[in-house]
Short mmCIF file of C-alpha atoms in Angstrom, two decimals:
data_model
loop_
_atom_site.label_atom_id
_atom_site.label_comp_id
_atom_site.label_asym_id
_atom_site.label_seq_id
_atom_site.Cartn_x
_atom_site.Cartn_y
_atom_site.Cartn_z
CA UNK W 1 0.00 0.00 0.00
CA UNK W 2 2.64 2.17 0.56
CA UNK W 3 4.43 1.75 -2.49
CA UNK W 4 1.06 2.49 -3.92
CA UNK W 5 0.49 5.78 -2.30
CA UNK W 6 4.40 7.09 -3.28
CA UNK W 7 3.48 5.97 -6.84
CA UNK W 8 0.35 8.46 -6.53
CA UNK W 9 2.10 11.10 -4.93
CA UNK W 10 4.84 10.76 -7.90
CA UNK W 11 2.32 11.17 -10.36
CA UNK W 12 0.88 14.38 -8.46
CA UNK W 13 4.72 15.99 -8.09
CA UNK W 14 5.00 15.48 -12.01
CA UNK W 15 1.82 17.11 -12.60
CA UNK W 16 3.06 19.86 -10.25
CA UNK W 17 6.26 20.35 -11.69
CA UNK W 18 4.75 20.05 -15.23
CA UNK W 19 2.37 23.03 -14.32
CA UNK W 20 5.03 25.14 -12.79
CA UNK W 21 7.30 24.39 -16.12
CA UNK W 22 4.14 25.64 -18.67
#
């Protein structure tokens, strides 16, 4: 489960940075 969560949070920081970057 927690490997699952990190995975999720991962995806979220990408879409963060991504946002930031455009």
């Amino acid at each position: 489960l927690s490997i699952a969560v990190e995975a999720v949070s991962f995806q979220d920081y990408v879409s963060w940075v991504s946002n930031k970057l455009v």
